[in-house]
Short mmCIF file of C-alpha atoms and ligand atoms in Angstrom, two decimals:
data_model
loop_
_atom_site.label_atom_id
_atom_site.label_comp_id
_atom_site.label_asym_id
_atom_site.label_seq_id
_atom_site.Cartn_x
_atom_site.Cartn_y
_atom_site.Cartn_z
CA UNK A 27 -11.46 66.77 -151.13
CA UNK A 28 -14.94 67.07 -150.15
CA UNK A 29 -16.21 68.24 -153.69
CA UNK A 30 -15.65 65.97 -156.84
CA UNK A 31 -17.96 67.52 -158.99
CA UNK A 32 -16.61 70.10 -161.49
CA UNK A 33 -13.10 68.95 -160.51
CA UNK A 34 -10.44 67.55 -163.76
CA UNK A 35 -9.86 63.80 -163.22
CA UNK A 36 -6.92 62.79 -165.70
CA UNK A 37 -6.77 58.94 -165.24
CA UNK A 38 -3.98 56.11 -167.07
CA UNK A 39 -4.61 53.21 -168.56
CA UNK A 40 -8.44 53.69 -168.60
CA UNK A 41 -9.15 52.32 -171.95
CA UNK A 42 -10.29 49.24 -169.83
CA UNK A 43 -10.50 47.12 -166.36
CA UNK A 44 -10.33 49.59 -163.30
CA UNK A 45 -9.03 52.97 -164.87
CA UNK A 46 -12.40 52.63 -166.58
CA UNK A 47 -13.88 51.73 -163.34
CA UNK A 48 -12.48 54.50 -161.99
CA UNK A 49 -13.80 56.97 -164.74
CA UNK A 50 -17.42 55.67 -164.43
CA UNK A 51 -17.46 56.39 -161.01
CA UNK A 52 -15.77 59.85 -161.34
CA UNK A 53 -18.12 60.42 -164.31
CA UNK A 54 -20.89 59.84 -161.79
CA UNK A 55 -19.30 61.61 -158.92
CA UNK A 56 -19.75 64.94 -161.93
CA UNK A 57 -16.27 65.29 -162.64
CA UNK A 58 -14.73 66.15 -165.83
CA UNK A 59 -12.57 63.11 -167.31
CA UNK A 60 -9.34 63.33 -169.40
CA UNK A 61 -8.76 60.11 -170.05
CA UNK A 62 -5.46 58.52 -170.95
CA UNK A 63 -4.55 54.95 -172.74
CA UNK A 64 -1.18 53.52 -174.75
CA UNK A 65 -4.28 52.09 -176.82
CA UNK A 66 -6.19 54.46 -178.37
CA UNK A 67 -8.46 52.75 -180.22
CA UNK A 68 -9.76 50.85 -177.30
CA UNK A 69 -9.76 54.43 -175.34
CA UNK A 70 -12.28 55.78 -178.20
CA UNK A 71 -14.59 52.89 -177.68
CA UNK A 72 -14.64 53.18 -174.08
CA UNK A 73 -14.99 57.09 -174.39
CA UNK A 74 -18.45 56.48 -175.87
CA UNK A 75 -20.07 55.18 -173.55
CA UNK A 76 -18.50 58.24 -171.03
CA UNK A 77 -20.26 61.34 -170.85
CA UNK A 78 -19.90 64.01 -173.56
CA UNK A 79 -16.80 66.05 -173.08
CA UNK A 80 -14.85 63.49 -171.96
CA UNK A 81 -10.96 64.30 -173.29
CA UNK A 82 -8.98 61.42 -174.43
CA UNK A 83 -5.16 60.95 -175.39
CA UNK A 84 -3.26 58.27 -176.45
CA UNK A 85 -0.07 58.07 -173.14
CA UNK A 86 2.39 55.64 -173.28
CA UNK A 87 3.12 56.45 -169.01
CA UNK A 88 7.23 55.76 -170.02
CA UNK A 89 7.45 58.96 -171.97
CA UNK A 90 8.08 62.26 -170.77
CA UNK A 91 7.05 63.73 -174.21
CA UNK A 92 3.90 62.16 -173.96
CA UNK A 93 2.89 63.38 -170.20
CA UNK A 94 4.09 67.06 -171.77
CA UNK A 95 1.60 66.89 -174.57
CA UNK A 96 -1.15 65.29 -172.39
CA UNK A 97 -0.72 68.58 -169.34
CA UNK A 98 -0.51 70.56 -172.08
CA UNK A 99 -3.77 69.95 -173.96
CA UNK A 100 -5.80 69.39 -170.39
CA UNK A 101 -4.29 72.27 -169.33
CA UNK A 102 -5.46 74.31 -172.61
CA UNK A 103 -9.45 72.92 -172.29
CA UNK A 104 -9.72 72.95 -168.58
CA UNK A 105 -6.86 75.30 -166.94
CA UNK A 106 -5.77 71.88 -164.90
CA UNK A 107 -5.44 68.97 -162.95
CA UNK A 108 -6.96 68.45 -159.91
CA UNK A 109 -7.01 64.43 -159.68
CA UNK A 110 -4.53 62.16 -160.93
CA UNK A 111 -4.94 58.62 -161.66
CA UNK A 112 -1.45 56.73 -161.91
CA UNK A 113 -3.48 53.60 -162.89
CA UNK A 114 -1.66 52.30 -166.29
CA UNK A 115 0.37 49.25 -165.11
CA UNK A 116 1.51 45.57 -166.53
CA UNK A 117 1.79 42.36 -164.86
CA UNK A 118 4.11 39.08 -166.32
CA UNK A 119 1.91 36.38 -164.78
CA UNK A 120 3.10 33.79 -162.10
CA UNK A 121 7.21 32.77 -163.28
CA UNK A 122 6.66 29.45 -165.07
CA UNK A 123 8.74 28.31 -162.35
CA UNK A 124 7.52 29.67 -158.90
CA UNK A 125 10.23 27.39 -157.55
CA UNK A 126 13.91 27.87 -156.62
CA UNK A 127 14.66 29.87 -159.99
CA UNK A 128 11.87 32.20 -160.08
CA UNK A 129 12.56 35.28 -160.21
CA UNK A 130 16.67 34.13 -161.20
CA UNK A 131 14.69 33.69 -164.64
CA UNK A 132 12.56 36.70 -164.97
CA UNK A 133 13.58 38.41 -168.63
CA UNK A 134 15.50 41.24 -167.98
CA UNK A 135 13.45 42.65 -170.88
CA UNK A 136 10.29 41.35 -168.40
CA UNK A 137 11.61 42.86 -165.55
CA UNK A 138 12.26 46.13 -167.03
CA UNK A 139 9.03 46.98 -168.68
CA UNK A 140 7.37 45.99 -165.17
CA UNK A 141 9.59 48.82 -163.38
CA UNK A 142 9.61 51.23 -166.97
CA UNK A 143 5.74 50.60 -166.99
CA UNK A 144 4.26 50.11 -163.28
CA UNK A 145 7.05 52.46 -161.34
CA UNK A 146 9.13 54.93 -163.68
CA UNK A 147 5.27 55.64 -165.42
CA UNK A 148 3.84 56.73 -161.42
CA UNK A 149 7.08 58.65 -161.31
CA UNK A 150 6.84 60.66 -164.62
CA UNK A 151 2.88 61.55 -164.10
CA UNK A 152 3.28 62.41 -160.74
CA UNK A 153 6.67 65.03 -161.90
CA UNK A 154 4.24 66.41 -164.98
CA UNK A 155 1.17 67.49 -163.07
CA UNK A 156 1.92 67.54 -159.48
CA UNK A 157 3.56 71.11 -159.54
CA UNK A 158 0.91 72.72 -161.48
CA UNK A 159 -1.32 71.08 -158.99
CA UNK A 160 0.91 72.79 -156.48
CA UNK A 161 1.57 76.51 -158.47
CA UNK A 162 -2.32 76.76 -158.92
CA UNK A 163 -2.33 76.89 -154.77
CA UNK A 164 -6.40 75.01 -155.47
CA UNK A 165 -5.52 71.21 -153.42
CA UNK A 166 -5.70 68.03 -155.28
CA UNK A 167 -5.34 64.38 -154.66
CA UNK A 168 -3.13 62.17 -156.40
CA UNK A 169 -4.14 58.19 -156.35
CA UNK A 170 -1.49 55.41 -157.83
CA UNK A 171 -2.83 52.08 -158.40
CA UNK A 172 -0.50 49.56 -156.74
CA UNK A 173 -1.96 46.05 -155.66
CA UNK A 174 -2.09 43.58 -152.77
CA UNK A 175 0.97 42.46 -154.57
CA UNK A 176 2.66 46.19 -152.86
CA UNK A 177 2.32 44.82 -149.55
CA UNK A 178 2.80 40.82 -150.30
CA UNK A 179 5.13 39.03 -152.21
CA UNK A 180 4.54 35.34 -152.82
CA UNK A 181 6.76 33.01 -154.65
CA UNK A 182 6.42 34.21 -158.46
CA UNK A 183 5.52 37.19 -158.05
CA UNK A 184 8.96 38.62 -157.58
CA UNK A 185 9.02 41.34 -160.46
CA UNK A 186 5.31 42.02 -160.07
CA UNK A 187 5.55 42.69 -156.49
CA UNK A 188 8.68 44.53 -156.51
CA UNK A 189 7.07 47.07 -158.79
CA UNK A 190 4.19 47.55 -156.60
CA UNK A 191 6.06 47.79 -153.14
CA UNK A 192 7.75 50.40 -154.92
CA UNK A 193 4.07 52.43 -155.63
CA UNK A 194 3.71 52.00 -151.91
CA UNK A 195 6.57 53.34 -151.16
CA UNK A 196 6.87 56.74 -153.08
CA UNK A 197 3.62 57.69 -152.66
CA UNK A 198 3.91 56.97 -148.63
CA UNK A 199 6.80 59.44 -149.24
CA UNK A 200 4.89 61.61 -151.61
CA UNK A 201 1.68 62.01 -149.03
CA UNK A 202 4.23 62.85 -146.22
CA UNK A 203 5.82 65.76 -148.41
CA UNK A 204 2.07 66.89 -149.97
CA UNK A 205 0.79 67.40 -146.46
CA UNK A 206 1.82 70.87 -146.26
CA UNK A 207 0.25 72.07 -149.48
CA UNK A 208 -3.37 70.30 -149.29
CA UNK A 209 -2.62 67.63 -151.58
CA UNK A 210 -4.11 64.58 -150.55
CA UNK A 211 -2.66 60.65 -151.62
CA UNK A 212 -4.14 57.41 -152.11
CA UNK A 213 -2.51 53.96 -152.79
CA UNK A 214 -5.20 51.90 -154.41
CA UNK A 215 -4.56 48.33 -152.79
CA UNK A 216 -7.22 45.90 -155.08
CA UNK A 217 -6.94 41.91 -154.88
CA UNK A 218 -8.91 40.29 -158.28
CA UNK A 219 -10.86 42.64 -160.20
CA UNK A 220 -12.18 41.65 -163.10
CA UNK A 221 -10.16 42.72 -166.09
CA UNK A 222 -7.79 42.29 -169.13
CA UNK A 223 -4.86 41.87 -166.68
CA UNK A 224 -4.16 38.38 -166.36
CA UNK A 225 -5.01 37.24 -169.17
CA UNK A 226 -2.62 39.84 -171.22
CA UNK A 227 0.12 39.34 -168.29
CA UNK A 228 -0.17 35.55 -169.12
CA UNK A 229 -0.06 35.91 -173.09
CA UNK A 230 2.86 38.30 -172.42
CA UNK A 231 5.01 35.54 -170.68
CA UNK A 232 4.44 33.08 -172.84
CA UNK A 233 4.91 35.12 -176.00
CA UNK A 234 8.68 36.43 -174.86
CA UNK A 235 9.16 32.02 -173.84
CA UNK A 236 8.34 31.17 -177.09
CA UNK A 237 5.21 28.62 -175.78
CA UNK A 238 1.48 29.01 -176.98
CA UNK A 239 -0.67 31.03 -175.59
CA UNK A 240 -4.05 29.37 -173.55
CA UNK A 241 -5.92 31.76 -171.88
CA UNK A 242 -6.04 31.08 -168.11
CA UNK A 243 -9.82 30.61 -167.17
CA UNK A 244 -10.62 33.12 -165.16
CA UNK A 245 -12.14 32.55 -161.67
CA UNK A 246 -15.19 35.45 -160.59
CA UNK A 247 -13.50 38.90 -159.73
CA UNK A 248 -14.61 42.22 -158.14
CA UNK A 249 -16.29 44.40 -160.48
CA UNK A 250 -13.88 47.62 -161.72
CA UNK A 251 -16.75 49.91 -161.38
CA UNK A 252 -17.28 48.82 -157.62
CA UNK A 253 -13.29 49.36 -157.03
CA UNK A 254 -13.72 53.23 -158.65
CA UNK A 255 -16.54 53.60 -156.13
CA UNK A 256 -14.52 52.79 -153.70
CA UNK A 257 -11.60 55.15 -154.79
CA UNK A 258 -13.79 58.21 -154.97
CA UNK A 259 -14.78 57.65 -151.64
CA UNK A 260 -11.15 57.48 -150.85
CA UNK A 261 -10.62 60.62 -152.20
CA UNK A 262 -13.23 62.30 -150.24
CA UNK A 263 -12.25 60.93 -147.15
CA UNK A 264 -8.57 61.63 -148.14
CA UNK A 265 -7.24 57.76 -147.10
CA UNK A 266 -4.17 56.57 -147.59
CA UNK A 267 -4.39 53.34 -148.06
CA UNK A 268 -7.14 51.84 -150.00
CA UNK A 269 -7.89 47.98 -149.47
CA UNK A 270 -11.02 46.96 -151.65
CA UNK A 271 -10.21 43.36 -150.64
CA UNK A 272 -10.13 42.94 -146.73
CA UNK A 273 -9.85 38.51 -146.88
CA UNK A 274 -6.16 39.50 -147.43
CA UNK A 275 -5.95 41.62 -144.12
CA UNK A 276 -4.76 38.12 -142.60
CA UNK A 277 -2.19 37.93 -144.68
CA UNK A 278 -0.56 41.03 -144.59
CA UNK A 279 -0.65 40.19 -140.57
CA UNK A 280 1.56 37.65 -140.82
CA UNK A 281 3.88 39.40 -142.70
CA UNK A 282 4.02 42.42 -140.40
CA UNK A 283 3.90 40.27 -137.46
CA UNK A 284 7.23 38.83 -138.52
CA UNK A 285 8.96 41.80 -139.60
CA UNK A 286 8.09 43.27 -135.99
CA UNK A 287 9.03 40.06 -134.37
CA UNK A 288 12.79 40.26 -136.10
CA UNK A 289 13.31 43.61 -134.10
CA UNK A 290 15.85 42.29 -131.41
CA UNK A 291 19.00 43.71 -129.46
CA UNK A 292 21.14 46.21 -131.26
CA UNK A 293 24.34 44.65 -132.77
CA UNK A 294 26.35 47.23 -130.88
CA UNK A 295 24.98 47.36 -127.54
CA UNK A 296 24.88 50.90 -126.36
CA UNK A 297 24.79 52.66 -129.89
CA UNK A 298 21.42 54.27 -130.94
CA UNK A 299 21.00 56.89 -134.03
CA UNK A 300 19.98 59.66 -132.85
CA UNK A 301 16.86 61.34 -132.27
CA UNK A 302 16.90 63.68 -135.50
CA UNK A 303 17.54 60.54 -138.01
CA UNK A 304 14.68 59.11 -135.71
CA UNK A 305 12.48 61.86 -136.48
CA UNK A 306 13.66 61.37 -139.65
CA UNK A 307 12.35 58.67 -140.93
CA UNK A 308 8.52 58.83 -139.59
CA UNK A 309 6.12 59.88 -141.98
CA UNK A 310 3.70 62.60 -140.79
CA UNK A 311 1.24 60.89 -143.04
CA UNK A 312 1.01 57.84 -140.88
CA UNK A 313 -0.38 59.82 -138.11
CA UNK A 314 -2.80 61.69 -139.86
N1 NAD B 429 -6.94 43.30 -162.27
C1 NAD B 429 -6.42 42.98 -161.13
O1 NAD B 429 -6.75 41.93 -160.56
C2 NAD B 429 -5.46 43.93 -160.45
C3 NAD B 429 -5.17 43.71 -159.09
C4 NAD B 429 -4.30 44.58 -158.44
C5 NAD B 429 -3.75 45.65 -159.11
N2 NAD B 429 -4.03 45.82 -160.42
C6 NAD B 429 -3.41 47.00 -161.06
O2 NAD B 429 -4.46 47.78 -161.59
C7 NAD B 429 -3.99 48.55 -162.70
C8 NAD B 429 -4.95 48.40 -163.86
O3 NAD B 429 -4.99 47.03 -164.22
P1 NAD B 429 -6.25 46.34 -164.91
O4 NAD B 429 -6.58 45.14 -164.13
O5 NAD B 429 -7.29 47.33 -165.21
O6 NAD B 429 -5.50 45.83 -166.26
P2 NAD B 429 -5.89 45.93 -167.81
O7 NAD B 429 -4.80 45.20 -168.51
O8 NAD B 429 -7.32 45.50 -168.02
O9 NAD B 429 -5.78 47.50 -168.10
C9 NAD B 429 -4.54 48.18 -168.06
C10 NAD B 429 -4.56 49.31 -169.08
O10 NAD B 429 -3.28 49.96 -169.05
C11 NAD B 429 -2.89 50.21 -170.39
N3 NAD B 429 -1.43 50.29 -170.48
C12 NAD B 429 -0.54 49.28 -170.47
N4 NAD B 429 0.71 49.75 -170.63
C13 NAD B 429 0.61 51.10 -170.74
C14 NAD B 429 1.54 52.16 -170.93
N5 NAD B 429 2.86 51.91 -171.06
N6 NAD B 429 1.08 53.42 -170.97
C15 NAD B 429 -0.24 53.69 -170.87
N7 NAD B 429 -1.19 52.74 -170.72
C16 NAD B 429 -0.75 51.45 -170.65
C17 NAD B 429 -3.46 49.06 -171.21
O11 NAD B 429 -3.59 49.40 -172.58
C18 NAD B 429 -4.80 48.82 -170.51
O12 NAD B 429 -5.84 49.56 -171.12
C19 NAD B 429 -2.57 48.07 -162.97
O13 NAD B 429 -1.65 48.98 -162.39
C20 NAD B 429 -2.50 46.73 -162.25
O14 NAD B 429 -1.19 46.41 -161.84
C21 NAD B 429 -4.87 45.00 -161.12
#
């Protein structure tokens, strides 16, 4: 999308941390901003400081009824989406035991609002505004915020990262089926940023364990604004992955590098699927 200005950002969880990020920078980049938070008192305040004209609504990303109301009114003001910001998401801090039982002792209540929130909420904006997006024949761009925790999962991170991998992996999907209809995807990939996150992650998990809350002290971060830079250029360029962090690059080596290394003989020597499940199961959008 080489033009942002003029073009109808609607971005989640922007109230705050990077979807405000991201609207400053699309603010700047002259686009118009509907802007979307399960807190809408914190939206307001963050809307004043936006330029005027900025749209806000409060979205809880888990209900259908709320993404029909949201379309609806953009829809009514501006005619429709062009740019969607998945960016709403939750996080349960490290397990209090990142050892043996980690993720055996995740909540279920935990590990359901991580999927209800961080996946099923991707899933439900992408389903209300993509096919206007597609009907109105003008492009778009779609961008979910998933994490370095998409493409690495450490030991207490189980929930977290399962959530995230799962971002990765419909969008991936969702860029390979766009393709043919001009609209572009991009899976926002941040290490630290500087934001709300950790601390409410942490306050969450000890809340539902019953122990008192200290707030974790919180070592420097990235900047949100700088990571909505980033995006925007993203969206120009139309990439599909976005890393804002590259000191993890090693990391996500070595866990490539031993996934590929784990490719050995087949366990029926002689058997191969065939070329059509093959061609399958590429992704155009790799290639791009
Ligand atoms: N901050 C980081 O270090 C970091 C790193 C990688 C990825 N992320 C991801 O970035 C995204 C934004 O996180 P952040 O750091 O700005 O966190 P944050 O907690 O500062 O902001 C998240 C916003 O989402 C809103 N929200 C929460 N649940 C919602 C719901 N059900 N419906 C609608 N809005 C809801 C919150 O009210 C809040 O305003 C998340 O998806 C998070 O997983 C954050």
């Amino acid at each position: 999308m080489d033009d942002i200005a003029g073009k109808v950002v609607l971005v989640t969880g922007a109230a705050r941390g990077i979807g405000l990020g991201l609207a400053q920078a699309f603010a700047a980049a002259g686009a118009h901003l509907a802007l979307t938070d399960i807190d809408g008192v914190a939206l307001e305040e963050a809307a004043r400081s936006l330029p005027l004209g900025t749209l806000t609504f409060g979205l809880d990303v888990r209900s259908p009824a709320d993404w029909s109301r949201v379309v609806a009114g953009i829809e009514e003001v501006h005619g429709g989406i062009d740019i969607l910001c998945n960016n709403a998401g939750v996080g349960m801090g490290r397990s209090a035991a990142s050892g043996p039982t980690g993720f055996a002792d995740i909540p279920l209540e935990h590990w359901q609002l991580l999927l209800d929130v961080n996946l099923t909420g991707v899933f439900l904006g992408v389903r209300s505004v993509v096919p206007g997006m597609i009907a109105r024949g003008r492009g778009g761009h779609v961008v979910n915020t998933a994490s370095m925790a998409g493409f690495l999962a450490p030991a207490g991170l189980a929930g977290y990262s399962a959530s995230k991998f799962g971002v990765v992996a419909l969008s991936e999907s969702l860029a390979a089926e766009l393709l043919p209809v001009g609209i572009g995807v991009s899976i926002l990939c941040p290490g630290g940023v500087r934001s709300d996150f950790v601390e409410r992650s942490a306050e969450r998990s000890a809340l539902a364990a019953g122990r008192p809350f200290t707030p974790p002290v919180q070592p420097m971060k990235m900047q949100a604004r700088n990571v909505g830079e980033r995006v925007v250029q993203a969206v120009r360029a139309n990439e599909l992955h976005v890393f804002t962090h590259p000191e993890y690059e090693p990391l996500v080596r070595e866990r490539v590098d031993a996934v590929m290394a784990a490719f050995g003989p087949s366990a029926e020597p002689g058997y191969s699927d065939t070329p059509a499940m093959l061609a399958g199961s590429g992704n155009a959008a790799y290639r791009r």
